[in-house]
Coordinates of C-alpha atoms in Angstrom, one line a residue:
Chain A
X29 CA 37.3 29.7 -8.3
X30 CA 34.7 27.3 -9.4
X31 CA 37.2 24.9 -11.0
X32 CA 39.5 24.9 -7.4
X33 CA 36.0 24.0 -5.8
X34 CA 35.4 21.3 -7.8
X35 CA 38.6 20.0 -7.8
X36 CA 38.1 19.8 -3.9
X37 CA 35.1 18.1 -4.1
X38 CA 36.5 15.5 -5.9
X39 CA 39.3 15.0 -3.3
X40 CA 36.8 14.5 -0.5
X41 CA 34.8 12.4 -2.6
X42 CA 37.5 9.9 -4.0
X43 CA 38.8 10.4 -0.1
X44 CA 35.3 8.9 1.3
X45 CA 35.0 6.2 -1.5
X46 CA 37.8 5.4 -3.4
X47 CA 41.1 5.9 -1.4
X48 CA 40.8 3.2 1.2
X49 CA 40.0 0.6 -1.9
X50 CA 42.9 2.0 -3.5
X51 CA 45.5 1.7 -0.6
X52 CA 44.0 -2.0 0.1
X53 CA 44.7 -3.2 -3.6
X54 CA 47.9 -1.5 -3.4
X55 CA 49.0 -3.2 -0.2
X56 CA 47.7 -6.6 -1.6
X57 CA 50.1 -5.9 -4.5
X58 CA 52.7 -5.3 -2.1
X59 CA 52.4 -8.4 -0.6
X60 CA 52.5 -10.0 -4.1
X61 CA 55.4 -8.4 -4.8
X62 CA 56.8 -9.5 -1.4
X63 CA 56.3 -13.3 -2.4
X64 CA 57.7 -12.2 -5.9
X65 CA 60.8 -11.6 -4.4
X66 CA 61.3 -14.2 -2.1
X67 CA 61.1 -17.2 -4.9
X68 CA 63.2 -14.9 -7.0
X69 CA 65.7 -14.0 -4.1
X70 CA 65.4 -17.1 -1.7
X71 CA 68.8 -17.1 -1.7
X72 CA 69.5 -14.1 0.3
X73 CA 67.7 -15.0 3.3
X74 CA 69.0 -18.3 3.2
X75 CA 65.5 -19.6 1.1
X76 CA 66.5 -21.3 -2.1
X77 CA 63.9 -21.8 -4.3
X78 CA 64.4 -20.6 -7.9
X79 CA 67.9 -21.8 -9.3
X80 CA 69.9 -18.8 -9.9
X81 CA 70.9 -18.4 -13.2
X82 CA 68.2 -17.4 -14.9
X83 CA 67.1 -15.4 -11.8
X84 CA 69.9 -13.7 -11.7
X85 CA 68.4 -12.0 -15.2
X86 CA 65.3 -9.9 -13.0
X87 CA 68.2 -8.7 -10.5
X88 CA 68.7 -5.2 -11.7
X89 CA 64.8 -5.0 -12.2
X90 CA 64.6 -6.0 -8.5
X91 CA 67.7 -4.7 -7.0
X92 CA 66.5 -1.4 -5.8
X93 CA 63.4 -3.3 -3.9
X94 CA 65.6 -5.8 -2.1
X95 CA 67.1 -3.9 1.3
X96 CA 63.4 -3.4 2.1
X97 CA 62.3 -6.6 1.2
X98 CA 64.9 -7.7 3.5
X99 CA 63.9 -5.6 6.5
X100 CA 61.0 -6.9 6.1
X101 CA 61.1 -10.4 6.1
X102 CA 63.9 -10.6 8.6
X103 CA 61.8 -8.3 11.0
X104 CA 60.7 -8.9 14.5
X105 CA 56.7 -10.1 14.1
X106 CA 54.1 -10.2 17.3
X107 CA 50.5 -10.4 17.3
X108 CA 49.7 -6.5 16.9
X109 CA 51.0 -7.2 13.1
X110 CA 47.7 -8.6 13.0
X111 CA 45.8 -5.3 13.7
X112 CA 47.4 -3.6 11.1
Chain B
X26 CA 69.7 -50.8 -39.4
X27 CA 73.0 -49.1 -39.5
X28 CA 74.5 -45.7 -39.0
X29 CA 75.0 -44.8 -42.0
X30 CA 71.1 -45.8 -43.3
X31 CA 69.8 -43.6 -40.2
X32 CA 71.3 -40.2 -41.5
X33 CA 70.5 -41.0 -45.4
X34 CA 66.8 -42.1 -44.3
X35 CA 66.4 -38.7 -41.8
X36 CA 68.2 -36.2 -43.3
X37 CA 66.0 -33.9 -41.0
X38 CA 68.1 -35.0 -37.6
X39 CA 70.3 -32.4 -37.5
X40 CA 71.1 -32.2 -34.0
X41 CA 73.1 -35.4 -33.2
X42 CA 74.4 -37.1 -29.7
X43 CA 76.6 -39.7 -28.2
X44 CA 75.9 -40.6 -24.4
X45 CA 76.8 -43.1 -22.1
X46 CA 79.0 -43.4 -19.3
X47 CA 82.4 -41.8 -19.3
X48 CA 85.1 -43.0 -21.3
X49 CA 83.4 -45.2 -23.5
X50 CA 84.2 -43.3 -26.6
X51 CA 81.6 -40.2 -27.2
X52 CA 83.9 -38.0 -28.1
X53 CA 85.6 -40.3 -30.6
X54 CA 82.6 -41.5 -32.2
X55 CA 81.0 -37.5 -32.4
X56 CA 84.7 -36.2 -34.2
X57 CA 84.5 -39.9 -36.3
X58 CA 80.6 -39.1 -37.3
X59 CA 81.5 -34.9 -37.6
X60 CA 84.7 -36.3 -40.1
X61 CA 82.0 -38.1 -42.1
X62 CA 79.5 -35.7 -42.4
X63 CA 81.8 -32.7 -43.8
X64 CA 83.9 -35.3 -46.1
X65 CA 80.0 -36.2 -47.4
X66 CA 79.7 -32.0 -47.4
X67 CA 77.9 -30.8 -44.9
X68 CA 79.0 -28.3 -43.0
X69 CA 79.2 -29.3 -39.3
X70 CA 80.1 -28.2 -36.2
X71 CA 81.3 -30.6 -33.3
X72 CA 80.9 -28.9 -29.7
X73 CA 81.7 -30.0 -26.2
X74 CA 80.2 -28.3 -23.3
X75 CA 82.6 -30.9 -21.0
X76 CA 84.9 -29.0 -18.7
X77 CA 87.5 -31.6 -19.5
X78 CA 86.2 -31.9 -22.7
X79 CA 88.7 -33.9 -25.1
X80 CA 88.0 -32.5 -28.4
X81 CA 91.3 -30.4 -28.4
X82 CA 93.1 -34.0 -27.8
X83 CA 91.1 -35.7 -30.2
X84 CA 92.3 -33.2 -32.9
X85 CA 95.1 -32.3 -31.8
X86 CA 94.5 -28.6 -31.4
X87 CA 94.0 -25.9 -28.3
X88 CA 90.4 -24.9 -29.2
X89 CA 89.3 -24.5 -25.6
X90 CA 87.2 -21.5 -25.0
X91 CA 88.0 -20.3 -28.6
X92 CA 84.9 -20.1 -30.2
X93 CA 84.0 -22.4 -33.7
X94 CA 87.5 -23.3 -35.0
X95 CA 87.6 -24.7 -38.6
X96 CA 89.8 -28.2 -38.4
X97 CA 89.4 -28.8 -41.8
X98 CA 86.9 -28.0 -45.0
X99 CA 83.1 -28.2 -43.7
X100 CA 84.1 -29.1 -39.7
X101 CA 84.6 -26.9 -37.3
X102 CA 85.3 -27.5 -33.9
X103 CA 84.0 -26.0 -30.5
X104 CA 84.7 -26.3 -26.7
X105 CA 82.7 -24.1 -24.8
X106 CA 84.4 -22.6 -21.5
X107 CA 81.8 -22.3 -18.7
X108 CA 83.5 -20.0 -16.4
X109 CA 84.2 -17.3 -19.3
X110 CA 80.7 -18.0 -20.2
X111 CA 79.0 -17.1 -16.2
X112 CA 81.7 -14.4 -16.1
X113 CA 80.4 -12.3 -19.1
X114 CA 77.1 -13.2 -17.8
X115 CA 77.8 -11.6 -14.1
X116 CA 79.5 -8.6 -15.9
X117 CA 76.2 -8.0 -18.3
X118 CA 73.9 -8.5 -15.1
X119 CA 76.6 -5.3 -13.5
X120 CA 76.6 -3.3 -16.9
X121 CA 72.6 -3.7 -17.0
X122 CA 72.2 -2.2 -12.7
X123 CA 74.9 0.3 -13.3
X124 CA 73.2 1.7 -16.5
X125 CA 69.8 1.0 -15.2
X126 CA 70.3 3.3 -11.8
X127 CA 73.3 4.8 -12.4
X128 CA 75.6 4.2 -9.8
X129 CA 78.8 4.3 -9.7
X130 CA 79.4 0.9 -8.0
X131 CA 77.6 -2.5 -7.4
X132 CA 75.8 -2.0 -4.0
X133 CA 77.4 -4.5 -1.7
X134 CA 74.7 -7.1 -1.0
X135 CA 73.6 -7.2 -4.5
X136 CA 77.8 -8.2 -5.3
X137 CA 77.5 -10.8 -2.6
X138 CA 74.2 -11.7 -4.3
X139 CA 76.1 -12.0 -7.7
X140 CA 79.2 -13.7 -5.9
X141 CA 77.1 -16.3 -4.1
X142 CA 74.8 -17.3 -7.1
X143 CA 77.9 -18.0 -9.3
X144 CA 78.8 -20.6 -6.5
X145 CA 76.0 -22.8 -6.9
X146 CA 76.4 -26.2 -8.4
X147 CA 73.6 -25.6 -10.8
X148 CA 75.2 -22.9 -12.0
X149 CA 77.3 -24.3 -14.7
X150 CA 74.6 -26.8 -16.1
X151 CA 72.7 -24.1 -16.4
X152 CA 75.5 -21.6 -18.3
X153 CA 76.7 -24.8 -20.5
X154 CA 73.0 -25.4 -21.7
X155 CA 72.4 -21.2 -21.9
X156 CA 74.8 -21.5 -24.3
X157 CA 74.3 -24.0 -26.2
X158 CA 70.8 -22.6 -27.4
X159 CA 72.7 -19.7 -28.6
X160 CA 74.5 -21.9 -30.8
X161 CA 72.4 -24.0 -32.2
X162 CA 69.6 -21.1 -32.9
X163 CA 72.0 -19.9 -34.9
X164 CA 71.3 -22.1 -36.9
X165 CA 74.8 -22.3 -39.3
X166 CA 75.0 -25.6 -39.6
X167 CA 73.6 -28.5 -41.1
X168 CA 74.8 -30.4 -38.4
X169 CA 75.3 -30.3 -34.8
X170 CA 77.2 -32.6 -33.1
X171 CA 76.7 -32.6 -29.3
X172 CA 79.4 -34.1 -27.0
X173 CA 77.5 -34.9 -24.1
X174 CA 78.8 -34.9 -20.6
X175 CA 78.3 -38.1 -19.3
X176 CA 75.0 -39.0 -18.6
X177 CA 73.7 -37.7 -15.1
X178 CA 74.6 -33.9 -15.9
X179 CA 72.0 -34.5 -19.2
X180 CA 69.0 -35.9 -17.3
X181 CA 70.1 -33.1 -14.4
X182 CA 69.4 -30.6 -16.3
X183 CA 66.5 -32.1 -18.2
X184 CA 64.6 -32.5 -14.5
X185 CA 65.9 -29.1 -13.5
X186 CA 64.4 -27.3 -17.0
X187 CA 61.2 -28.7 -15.9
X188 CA 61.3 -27.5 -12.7
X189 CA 62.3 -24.4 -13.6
X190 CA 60.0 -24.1 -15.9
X191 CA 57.0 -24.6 -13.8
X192 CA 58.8 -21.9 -11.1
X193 CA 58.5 -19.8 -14.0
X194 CA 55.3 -20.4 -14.2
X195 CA 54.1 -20.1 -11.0
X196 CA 55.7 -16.9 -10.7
X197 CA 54.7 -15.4 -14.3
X198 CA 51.2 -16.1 -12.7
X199 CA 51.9 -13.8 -9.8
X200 CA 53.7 -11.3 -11.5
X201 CA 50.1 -11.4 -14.0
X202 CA 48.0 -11.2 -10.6
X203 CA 50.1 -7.8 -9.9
X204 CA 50.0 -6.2 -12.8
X205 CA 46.0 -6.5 -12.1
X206 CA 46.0 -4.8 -8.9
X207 CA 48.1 -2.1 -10.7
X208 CA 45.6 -1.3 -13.4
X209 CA 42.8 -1.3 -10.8
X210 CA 44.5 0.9 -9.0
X211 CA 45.6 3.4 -11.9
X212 CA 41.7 3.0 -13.2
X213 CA 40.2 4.4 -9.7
X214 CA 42.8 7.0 -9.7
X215 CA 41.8 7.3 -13.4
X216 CA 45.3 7.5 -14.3
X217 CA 46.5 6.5 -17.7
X218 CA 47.8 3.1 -18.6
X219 CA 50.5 1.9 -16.2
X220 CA 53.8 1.2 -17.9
X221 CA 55.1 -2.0 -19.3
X222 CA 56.0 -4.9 -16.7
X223 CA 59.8 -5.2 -17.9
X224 CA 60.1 -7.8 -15.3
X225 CA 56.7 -10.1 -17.3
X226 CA 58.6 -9.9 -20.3
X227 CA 61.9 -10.8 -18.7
X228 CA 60.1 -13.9 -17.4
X229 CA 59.1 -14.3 -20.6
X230 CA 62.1 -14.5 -22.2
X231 CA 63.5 -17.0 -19.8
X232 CA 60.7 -19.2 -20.4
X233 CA 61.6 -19.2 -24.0
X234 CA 65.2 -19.9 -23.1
X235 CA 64.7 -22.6 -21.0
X236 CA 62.1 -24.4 -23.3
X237 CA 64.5 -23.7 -26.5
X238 CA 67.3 -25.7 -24.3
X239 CA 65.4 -28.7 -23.8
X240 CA 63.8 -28.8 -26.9
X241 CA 67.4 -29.6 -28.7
X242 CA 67.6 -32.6 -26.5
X243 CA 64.2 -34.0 -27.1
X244 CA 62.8 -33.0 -30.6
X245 CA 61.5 -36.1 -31.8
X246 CA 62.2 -34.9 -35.4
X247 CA 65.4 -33.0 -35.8
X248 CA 67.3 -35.0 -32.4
X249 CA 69.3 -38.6 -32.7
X250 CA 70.5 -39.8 -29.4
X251 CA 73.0 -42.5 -29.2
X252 CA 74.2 -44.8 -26.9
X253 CA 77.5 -45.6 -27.0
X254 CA 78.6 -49.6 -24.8
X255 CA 81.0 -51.8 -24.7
X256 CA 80.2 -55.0 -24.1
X257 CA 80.6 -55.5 -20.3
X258 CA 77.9 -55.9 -17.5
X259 CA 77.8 -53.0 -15.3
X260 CA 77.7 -50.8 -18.7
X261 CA 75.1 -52.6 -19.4
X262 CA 73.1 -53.1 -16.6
X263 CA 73.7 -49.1 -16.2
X264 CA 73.0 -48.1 -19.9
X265 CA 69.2 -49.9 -19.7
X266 CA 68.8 -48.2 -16.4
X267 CA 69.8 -44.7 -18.1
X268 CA 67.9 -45.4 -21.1
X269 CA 65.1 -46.2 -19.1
X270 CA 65.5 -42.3 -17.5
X271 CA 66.5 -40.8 -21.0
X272 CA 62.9 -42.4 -22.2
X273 CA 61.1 -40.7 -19.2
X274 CA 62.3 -37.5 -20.2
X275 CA 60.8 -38.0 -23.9
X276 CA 64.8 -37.8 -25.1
X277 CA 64.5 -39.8 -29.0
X278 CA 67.1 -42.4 -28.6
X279 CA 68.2 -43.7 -32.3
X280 CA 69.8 -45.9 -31.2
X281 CA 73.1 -48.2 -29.8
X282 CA 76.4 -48.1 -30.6
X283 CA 78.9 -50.7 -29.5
X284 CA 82.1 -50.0 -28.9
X285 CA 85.9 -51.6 -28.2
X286 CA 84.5 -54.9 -29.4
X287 CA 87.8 -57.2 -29.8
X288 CA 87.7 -58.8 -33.5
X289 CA 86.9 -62.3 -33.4
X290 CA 89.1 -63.5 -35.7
X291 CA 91.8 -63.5 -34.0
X292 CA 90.2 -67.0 -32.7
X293 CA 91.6 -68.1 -35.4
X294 CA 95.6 -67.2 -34.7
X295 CA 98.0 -68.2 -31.9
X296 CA 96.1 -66.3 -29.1
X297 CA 97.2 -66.3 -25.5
X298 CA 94.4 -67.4 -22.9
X299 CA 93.9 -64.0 -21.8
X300 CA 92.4 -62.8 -25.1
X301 CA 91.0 -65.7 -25.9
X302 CA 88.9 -65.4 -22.5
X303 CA 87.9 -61.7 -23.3
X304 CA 86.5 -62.5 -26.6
X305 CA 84.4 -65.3 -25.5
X306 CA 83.1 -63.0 -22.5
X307 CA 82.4 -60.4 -24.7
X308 CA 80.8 -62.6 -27.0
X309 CA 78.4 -63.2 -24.2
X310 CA 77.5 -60.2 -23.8
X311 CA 77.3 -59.0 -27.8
X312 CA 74.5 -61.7 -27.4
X313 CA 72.9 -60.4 -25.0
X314 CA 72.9 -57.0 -26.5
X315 CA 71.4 -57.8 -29.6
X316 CA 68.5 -59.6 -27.3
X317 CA 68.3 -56.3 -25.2
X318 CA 68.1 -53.7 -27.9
X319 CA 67.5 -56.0 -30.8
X320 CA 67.6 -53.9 -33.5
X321 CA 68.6 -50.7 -32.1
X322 CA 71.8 -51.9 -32.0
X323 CA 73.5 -49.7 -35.2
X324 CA 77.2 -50.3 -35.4
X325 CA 79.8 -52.5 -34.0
X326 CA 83.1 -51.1 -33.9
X327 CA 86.5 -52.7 -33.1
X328 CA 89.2 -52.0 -30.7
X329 CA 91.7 -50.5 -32.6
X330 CA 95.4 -51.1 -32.2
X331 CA 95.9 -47.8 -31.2
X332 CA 93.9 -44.7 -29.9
X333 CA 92.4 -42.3 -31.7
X334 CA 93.7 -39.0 -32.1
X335 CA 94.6 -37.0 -35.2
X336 CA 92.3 -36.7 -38.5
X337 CA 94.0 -39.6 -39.9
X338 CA 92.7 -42.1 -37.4
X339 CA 89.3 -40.2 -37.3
X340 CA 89.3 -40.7 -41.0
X341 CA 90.0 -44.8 -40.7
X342 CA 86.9 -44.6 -37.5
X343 CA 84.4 -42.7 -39.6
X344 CA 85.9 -45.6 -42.5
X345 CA 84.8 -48.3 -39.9
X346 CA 81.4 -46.4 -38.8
X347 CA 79.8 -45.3 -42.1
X348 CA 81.8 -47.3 -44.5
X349 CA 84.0 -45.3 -47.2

């Protein structure tokens, strides 16, 4: 009882302190990671920028990340992107 | 200085070169110096990275794509194949996704991606030189002897190692900045330690690759670049403008090697106008070598009354080039 208490508590407080931190440095990373993959990957939407052959070596590291990273940098962009 | 002085005096120049423009004789001059070497008892290997690379003319033997094949005691032989090479490459990149997810296929873009990569011009510069690090780390040999592609494909890929390596980085930095945001994250969650970037030390080994490559064509110590002329203006205009390039990119050139020079005493004999005329303009020009180089300028060899191909005219070259 006490310990399922607790354990709430500490939900609600990493909640109210920690989780919006946590989701901004995890976005940031994903924007990182976003950039990553564009000098990596140029190539794919039309952007060369790292020679291939040697890239070529972080494609299966990559490969599962790169129909999103697609959609999103061939997606449709207006201001509202800004407010979120 | 002479050729022969120059590998008694540095023994430690292992990896050795002939450039200059095509068809001046590089790959005579590398099986001529390759024959020396072994008959002095080293054990050497000759390799050509040239898509029409000559060294199966030169000794008379289908070696193409074969691997290191012995021609005769202490020389082997070696014309690397840079379309088998990328292929094995593309299928190890497959094998690696395949095992690493387990599908059962390539995913389609990521073939196109594979496909479209393999196009690109860099490409083969890029497998050629991938390669040849795996040789030469290898480190069998006393010698290596490197039969360059004609000049521009060597300073291409010089410039693009350095560009590549400061891609590489640029984007080792990132992938650094990353991994940060990934341990803050795991700390405030007070999770344990993330796992290991395989991707950082992927870049990492490219890095190493890439440095490894052009290190063999400009270590001071263990590299002797030569340039192979002929005595005629627009070689020479072109070789000072090369060696001019070469210097940029820190390659150690050793020095010059003149080729096809018509002997002058046939000045002496019953000679028709038309070789008379060729000697005295390539006299000009001998002259204006030695002024251009000076001393640089390490062997003169003849035109021979026939070409060379087969060990026994390699023998009578290397005869010519390092003395008996």
């Amino acid at each position: 009882m006490h310990v399922g208490l607790l354990n709430t508590l500490c939900d609600v407080l990493y909640g109210m302190a920690i989780h919006d931190q946590v989701r901004a440095l995890t976005r940031h990373r994903g924007n990182l990671e976003h950039l990553f993959v564009l000098i990596s990957f140029g190539d794919l939407v039309g952007v060369p920028i790292l020679p291939p052959y040697y890239g070529m070596r972080l494609l299966p590291f990559l490969a599962p990340l790169l129909n999103n990273w697609k959609r999103r940098v061939l997606r449709e962009r207006d201001v509202t992107d800004a407010l979120f | 200085m002479n050729l022969r002085r120059i590998f008694e005096e540095h023994p430690e120049r292992r990896y050795i070169m002939f450039g200059g423009k095509g068809g001046l004789g590089k790959t005579t001059f590398s099986a001529a110096t390759a024959y020396w070497l072994a008959s002095q008892g080293k054990k050497v290997l000759v390799f050509s990275v040239d898509p029409q690379a000559s060294l199966s003319d030169i000794f008379q033997r289908d070696i193409f794509g074969k691997g290191p094949v012995q021609i005769m005691e202490n020389l082997w032989a070696q014309e690397i194949d840079a379309d088998q090479h990328i292929k094995a490459y593309q299928e190890e990149i497959r094998r690696k996704i395949l095992d690493m997810y387990g599908f059962d296929s390539i995913p389609d873009e990521i073939e196109q991606y594979i496909q479209a990569a393999s196009a690109e011009p860099a490409m083969e510069e890029s497998a050629i030189f991938d390669a040849v690090v795996d040789i030469v780390v290898e480190g069998k040999y006393d010698y290596y002897i490197y039969d360059l592609v004609p000049l521009g494909h060597a300073l291409y890929y010089l410039s693009m190692a350095k560009v590549y390596d400061e891609w590489i980085n640029k984007i080792t930095k990132l992938r650094e900045e990353m991994r940060e945001y990934e341990e803050m994250v795991a700390r405030l969650k007070r999770q344990k330690e993330t796992e290991e970037d395989r991707i950082l030390s992927e870049l990492q080994y490219i890095r190493g690759r890439i440095n490894a490559s052009s290190r063999i064509l400009t270590d001071k110590e263990k590299t002797a670049f030569f340039f192979v002329i002929v005595p005629e203006e627009m070689i020479l205009i072109d070789t000072r403008k090369a060696a001019e390039l070469f210097a940029r990119f820190d390659v150690p050139i050793s020095g010059y090697v003149v080729n096809r020079v018509v002997p002058r005493e046939l000045l002496n004999q019953n000679i028709p106008p038309y070789l008379r005329n060729r000697i005295q303009m390539q006299e000009k020009y001998l002259r204006q070598i030695d002024e251009m180089f000076g001393n640089q300028v390490v062997a003169r060899v003849p035109e021979l009354e026939r070409d060379v191909t087969g060990l026994e005219m390699i023998s009578r070259l290397a005869g010519i080039m390092y003395g008996k």
